[in-house]
Coordinates of C-alpha atoms and ligand atoms in Angstrom, one line a residue:
X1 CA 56.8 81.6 104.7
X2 CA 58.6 80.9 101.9
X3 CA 60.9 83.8 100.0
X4 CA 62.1 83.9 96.3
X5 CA 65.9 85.6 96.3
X6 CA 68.1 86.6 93.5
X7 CA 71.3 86.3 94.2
X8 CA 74.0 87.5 91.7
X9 CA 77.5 86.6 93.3
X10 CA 78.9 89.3 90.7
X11 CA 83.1 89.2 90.3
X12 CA 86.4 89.0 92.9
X13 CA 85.2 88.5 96.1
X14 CA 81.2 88.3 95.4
X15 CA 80.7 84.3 95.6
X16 CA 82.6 83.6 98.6
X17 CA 80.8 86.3 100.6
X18 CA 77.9 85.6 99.3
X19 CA 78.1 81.8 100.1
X20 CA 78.1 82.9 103.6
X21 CA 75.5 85.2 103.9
X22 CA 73.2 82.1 102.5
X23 CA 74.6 80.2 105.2
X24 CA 73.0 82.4 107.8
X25 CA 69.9 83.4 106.0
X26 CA 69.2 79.7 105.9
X27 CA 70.2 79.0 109.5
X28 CA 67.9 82.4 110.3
X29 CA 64.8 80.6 108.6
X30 CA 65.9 77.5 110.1
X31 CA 64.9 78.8 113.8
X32 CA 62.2 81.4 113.1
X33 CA 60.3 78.7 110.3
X34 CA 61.0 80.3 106.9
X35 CA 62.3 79.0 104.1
X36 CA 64.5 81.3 101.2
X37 CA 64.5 79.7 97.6
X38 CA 67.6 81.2 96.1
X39 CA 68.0 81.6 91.8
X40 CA 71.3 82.6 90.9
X41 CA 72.2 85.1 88.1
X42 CA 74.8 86.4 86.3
X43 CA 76.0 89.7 86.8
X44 CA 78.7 91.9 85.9
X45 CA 82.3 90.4 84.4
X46 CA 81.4 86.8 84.5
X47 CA 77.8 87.8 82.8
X48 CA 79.9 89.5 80.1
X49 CA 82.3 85.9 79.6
X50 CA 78.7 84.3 79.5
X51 CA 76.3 86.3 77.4
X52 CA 78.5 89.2 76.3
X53 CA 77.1 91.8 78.1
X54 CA 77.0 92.7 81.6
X55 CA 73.0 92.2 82.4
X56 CA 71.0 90.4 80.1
X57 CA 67.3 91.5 79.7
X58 CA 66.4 87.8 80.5
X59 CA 68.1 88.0 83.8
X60 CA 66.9 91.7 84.4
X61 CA 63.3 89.9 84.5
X62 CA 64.3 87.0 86.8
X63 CA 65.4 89.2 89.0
X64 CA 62.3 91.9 88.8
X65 CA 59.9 88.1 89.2
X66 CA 61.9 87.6 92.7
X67 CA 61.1 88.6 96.2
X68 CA 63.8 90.8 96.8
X69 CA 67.4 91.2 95.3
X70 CA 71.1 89.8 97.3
X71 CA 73.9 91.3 95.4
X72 CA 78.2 90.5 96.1
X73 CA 80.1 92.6 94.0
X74 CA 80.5 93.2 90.1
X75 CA 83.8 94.5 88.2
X76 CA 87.5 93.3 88.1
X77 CA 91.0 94.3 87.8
X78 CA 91.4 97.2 85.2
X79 CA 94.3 95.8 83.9
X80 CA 93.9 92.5 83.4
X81 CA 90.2 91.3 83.2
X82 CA 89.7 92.3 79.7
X83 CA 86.4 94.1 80.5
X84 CA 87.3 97.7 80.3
X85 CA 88.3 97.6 77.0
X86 CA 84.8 97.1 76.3
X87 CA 82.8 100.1 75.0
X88 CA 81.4 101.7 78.3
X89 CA 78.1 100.6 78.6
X90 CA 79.1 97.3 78.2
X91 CA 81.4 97.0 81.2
X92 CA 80.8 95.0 84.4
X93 CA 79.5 98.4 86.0
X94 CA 77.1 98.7 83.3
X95 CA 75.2 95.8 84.8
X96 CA 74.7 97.7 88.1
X97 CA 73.0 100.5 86.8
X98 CA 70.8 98.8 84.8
X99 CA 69.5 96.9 87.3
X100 CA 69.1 100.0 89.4
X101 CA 67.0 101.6 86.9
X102 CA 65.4 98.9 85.5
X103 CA 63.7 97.6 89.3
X104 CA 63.0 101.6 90.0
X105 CA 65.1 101.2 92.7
X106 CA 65.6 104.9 93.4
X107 CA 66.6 105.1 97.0
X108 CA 70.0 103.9 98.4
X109 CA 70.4 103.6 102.0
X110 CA 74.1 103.5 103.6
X111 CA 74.3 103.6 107.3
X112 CA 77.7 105.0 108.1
X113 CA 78.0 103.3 112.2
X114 CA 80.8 103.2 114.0
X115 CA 80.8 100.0 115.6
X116 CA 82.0 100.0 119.2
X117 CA 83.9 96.8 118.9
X118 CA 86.1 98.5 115.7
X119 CA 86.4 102.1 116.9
X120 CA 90.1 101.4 117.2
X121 CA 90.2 100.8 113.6
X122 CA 88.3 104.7 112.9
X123 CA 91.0 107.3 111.4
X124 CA 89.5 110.0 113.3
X125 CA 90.7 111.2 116.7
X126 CA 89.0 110.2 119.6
X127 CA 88.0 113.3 121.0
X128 CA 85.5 113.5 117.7
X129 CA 84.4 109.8 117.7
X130 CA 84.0 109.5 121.7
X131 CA 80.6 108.6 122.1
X132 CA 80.5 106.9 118.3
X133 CA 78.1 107.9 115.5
X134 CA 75.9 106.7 113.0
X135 CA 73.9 108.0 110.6
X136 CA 72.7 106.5 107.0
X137 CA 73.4 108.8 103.7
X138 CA 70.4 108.6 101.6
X139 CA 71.6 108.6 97.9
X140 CA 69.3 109.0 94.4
X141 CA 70.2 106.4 92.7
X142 CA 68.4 106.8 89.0
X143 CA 68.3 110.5 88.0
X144 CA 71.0 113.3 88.0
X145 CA 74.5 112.8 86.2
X146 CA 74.3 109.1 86.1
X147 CA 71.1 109.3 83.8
X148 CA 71.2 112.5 81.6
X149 CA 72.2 112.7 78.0
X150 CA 75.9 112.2 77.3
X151 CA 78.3 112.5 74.3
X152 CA 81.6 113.0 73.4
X153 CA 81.9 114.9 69.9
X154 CA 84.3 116.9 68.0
X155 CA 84.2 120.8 67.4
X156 CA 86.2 122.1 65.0
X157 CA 89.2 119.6 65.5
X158 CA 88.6 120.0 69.4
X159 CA 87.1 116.7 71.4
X160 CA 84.6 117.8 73.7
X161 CA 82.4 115.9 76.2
X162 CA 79.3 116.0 78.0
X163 CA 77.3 115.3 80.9
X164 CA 73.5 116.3 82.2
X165 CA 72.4 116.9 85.2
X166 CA 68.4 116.8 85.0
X167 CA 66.0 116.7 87.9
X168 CA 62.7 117.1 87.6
X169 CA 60.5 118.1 90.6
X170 CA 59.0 113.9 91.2
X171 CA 62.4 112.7 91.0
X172 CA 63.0 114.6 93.9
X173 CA 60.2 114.7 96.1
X174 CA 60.1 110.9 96.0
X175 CA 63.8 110.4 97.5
X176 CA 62.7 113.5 99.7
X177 CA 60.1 111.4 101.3
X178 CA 62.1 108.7 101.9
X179 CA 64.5 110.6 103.5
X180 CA 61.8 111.8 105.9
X181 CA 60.3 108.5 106.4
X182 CA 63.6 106.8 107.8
X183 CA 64.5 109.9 109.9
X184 CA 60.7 109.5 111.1
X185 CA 62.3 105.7 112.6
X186 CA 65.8 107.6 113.6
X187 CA 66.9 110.7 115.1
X188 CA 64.7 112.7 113.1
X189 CA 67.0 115.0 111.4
X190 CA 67.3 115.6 107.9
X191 CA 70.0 116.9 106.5
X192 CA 70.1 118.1 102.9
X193 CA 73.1 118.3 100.8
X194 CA 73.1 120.1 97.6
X195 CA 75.2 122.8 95.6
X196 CA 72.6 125.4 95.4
X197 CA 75.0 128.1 95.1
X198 CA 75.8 127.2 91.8
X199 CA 73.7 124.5 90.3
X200 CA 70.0 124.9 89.2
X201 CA 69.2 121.2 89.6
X202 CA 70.4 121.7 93.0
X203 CA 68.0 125.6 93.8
X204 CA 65.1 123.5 92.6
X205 CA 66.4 120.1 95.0
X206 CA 66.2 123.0 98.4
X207 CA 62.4 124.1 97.7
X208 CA 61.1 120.7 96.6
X209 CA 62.9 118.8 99.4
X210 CA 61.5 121.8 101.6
X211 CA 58.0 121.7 100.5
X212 CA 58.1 118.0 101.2
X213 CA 59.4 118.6 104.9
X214 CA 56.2 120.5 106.1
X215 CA 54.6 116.5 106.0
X216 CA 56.6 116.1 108.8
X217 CA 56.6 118.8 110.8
X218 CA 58.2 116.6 113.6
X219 CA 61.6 116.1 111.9
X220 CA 64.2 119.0 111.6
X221 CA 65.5 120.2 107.9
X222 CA 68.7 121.8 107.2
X223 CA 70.6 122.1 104.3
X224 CA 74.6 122.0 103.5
X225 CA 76.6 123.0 100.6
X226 CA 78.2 119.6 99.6
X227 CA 81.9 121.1 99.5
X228 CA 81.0 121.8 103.4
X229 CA 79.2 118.5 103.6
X230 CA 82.3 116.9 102.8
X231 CA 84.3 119.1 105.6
X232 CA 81.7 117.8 108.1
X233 CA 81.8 114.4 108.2
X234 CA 85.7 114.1 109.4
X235 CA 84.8 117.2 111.4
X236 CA 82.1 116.2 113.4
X237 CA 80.3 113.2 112.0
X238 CA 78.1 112.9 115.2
X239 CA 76.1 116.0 113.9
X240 CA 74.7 114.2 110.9
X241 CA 71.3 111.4 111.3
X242 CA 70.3 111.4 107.4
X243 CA 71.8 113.0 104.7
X244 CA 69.8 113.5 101.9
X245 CA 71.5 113.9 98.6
X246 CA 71.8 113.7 94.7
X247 CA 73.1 110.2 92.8
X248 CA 76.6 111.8 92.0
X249 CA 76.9 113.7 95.8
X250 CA 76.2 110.3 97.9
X251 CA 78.6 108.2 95.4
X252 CA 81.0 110.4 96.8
X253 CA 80.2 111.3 100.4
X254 CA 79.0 107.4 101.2
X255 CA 82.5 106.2 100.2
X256 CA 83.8 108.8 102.7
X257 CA 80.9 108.3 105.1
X258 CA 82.1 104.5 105.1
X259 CA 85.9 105.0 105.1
X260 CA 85.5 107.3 108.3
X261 CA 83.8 104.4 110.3
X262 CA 87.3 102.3 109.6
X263 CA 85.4 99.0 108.5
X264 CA 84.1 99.2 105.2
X265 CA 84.0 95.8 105.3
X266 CA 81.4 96.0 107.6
X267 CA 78.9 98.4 105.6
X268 CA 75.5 97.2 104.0
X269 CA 73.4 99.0 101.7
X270 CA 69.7 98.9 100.6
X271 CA 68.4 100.4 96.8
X272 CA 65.3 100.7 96.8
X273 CA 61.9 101.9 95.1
X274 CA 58.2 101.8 95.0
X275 CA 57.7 98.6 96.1
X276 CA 59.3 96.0 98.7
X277 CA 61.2 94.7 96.1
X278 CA 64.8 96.2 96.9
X279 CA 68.5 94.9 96.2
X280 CA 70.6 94.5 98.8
X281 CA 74.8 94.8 98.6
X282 CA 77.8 95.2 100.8
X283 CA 79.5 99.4 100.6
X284 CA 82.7 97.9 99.4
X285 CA 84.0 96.8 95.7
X286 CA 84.6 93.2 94.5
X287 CA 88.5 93.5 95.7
X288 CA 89.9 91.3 92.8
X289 CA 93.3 91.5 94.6
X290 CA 92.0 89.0 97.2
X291 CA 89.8 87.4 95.6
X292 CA 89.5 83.2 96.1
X293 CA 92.0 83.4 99.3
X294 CA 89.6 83.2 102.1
X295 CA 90.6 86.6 103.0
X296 CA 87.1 88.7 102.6
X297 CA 85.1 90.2 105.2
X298 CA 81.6 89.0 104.6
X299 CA 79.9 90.8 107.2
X300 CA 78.8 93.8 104.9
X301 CA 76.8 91.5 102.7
X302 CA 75.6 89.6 106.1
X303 CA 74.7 92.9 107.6
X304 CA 72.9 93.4 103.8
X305 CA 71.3 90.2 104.2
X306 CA 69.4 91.3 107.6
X307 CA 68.6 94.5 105.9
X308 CA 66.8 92.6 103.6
X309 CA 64.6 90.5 105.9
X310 CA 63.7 93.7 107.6
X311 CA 63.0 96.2 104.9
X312 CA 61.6 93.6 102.2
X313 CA 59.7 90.6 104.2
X314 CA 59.0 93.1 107.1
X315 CA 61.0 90.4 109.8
X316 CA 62.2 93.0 112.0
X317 CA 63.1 89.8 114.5
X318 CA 65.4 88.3 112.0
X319 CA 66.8 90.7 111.4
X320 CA 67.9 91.3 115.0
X321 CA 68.9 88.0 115.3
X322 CA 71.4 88.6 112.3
X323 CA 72.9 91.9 113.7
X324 CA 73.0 90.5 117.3
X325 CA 75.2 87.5 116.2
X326 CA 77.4 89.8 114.1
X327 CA 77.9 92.1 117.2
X328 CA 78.3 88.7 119.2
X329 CA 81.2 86.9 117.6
X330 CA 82.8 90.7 117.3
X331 CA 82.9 90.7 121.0
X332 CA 84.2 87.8 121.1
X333 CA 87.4 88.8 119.3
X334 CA 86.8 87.1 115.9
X335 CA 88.3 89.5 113.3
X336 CA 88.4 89.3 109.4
X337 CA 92.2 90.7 108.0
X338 CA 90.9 94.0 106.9
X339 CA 89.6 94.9 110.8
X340 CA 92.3 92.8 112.9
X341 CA 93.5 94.4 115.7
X342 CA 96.1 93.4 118.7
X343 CA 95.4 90.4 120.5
X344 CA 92.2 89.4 118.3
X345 CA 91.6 85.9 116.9
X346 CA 92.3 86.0 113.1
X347 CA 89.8 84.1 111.2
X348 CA 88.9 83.5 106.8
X349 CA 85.8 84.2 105.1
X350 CA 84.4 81.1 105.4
X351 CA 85.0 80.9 109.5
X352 CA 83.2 84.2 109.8
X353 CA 80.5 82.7 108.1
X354 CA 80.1 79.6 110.4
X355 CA 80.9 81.7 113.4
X356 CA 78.0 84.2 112.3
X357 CA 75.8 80.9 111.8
X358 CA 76.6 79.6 114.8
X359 CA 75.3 82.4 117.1
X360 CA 71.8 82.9 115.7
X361 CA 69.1 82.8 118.5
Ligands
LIG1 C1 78.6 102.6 94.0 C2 79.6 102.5 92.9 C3 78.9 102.6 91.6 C4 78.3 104.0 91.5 C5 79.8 102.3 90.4 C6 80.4 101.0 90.4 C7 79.0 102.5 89.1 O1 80.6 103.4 93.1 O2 77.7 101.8 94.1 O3 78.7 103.6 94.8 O4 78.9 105.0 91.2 O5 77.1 104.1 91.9
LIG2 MG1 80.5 104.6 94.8

């Protein structure tokens, strides 16, 4: 079959790790007899030097007429790229969001794993990674802070700004169910993380995400206090399977879900909504610091890359074939900069690629 893919290479590091991950989806429909049609777009800093802003509508539908969605990275150095000077929602981050809201794509999926190859590279004692873990935080990703009404305005000589936080009870029982849906393939335990000792948006989050947990009587609900939630996952991250939480909760706790597994470099996530269409993008940032040296870790976007043969074209086979080579050339000591270790074989971007490419069954 043949596939239609966006890809948006974005800023820094995005169109090196990118390249690769085309090299092994193409190698992947090589052997298994499918072919991916790839349109590039413009996302982010470089769409800003292009168009002048950081998603343009005509790209928004490109990427809403494609099968599914392979993102790099988007943003740059705060210093020197020009691009925060901008107002806000016209900086390379601007992009990002818009295309979030604008597919629907209110579900983020980021598996936090501790890879058994890497655990040397995990800042946690042994004693509490013995074993490993993984689990996936599932994040909103189109309501709460991020979305509400927001100003900045003067009273009475004093600057004051402000944020919403709106829910509403759909926005909610739609992430709840998808929470509940991918524990139903996992461990099936759902963990709920909210503030519902102080915050409203959060009281109503408990019931609705409770109501929506009698569908499935088979997996087991509890909820944390995010403060606590935090505390737990450098605790004892082995407890957790999902965690289900708000847009502004998961920004935070999947950066420290990631940085506990030692490799963000090696972390995928999916956003998605309604439909299959979903866009797929490495856990970590653009890294404009390395950018163009052949220093990047592309397996996060790889590892995206099989995400998005399983979850959008339903090619669960691929997909395997994708990870397996990953875990493959890993055991075979090939290591990126940001994950070398003692005694391991040092290898660029672009080898990791052709390494990755070279071991798909
Ligand atoms: C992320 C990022 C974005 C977010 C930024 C770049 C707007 O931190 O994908 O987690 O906060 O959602
Ligand atoms: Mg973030």
């Amino acid at each position: 079959m043949n596939y239609k893919v966006a890809v948006i290479p974005g800023d820094g590091i995005g169109p090196e790790i990118i390249a690769e991950a085309r090299k092994v989806l193409d190698k992947t429909g090589e052997k298994y007899g499918h072919t991916f049609e790839y349109q590039e777009l413009l996302m982010g800093g470089c769409s800003i030097d292009a168009y002048g802003e950081p998603l343009t509508d005509e790209t928004l539908e490109k990427a809403r007429a494609s099968d599914s969605v392979l993102l790099g990275a988007v943003g740059g150095d705060v210093g020197k790229s020009g691009w925060y000077e901008l107002p806000p929602d016209k900086r390379p981050e601007a992009g990002l969001l818009k295309i979030r809201k604008g597919l629907g794509l209110y579900a983020n999926i980021r598996p936090a794993v501790l890879f058994d190859e890497l655990s040397g590279a995990c800042p946690l004692k042994e004693d509490i990674t013995n074993g490993g873990f993984d689990f996936v935080v599932m994040r909103e990703l189109t309501g709460g802070l991020y979305f509400g009404e927001r100003k900045t305005i003067e009273e009475n000589g004093v600057l004051k700004a402000i944020d919403t936080l709106t829910y509403d009870e759909n926005e909610i029982r739609r992430i709840a169910k998808w929470g509940f849906d991918v524990a139903m393939k996992r461990n099936k335990r759902v963990c709920s993380v909210d503030k519902a000792n102080v915050l409203d948006s959060s009281r109503l989050w408990r019931k609705v995400v409770k109501e929506v947990s009698e569908e499935y009587p088979e997996v087991e609900l509890t909820d944390m206090l995010v403060d606590n939630c935090a505390m737990q996952i450098v605790r004892d991250p082995k407890q957790f399977d999902v965690i289900l939480t708000e847009n502004m909760f998961g920004d935070i706790l999947s950066d420290e879900a990631s940085m506990v597994t030692g490799s963000i470099g090696m972390l995928s996530s999916a956003s998605l909504g309604s439909t299959k269409l979903g866009l797929y993008e490495p856990s970590h940032g653009s890294a404009p610091d390395i950018a163009g040296q052949d220093k990047a870790n592309p397996l996060a976007t790889i590892l995206s890359a099989a995400m998005m043969l399983r979850y959008s074209f339903d090619l669960g086979k691929e997909a395997d074939a994708i990870e397996d080579a990953v875990k493959q050339v890993l055991k075979e000591g090939y290591r990126t900069v940001d994950i070398m270790d003692n005694g391991k074989t040092l290898v660029g971007t672009k080898q990791m690629g052709d390494l990755v490419t070279a071991h798909i069954k």
